[in-house]
Tab-separated table of C-alpha atoms in Angstrom:
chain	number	residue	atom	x	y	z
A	16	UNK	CA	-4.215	-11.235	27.667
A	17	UNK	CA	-1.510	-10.364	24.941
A	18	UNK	CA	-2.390	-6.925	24.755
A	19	UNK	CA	-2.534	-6.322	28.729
A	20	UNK	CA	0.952	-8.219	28.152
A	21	UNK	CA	1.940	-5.646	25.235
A	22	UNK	CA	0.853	-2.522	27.289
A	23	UNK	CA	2.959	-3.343	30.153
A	24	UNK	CA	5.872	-4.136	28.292
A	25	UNK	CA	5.745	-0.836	26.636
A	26	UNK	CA	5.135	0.857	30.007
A	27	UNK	CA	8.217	-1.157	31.443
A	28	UNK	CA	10.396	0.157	28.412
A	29	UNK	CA	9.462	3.566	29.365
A	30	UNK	CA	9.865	3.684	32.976
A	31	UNK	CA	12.967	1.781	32.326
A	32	UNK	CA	14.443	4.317	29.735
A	33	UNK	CA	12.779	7.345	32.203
A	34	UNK	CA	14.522	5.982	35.639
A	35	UNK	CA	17.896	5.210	34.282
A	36	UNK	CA	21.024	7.440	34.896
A	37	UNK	CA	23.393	8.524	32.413
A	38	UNK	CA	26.418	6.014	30.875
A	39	UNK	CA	25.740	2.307	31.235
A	40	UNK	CA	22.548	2.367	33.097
A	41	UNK	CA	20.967	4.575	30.035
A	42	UNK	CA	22.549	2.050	27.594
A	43	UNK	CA	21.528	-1.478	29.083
A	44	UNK	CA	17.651	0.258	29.088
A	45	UNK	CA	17.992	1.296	25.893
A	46	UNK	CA	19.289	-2.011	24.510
A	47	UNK	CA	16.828	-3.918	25.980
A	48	UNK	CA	13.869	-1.419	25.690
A	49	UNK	CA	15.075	-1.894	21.659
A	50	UNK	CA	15.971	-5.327	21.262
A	51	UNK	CA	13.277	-7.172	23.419
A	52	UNK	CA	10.695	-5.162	24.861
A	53	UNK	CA	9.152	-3.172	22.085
A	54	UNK	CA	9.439	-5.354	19.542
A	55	UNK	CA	7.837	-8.075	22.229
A	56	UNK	CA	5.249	-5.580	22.530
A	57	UNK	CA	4.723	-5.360	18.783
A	58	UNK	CA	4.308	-8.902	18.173
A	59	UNK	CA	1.735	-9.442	21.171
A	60	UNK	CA	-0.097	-6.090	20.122
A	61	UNK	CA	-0.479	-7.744	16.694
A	62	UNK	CA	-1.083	-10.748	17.798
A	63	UNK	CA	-4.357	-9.654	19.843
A	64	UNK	CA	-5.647	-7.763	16.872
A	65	UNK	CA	-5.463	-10.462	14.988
A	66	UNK	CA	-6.933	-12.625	17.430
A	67	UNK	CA	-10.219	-10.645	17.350
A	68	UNK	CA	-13.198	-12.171	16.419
């Protein structure tokens, strides 16, 4: 579940980042895809690895 969770989080980023126009669009998806949805992604993604049996 944490890693379906990571994937779409990283897909999200990059649609987000992909679909937004220049100025302050592009800079709210960049600040979030930075501040919370990667690194959400990265802690989920290592969670599930570690999770493994």
């Amino acid at each position: 579940m944490a890693s379906a969770t990571a994937v779409l989080l990283g897909l999200d980023a990059f649609f987000d980042l992909w679909s937004a126009h220049r100025g302050s669009d592009y800079q709210l998806a960049q600040l979030l895809a930075y501040i919370a949805e990667l690194p959400s992604a990265a802690v989920l993604a290592t969670l599930s690895w570690y999770a493994l049996p």
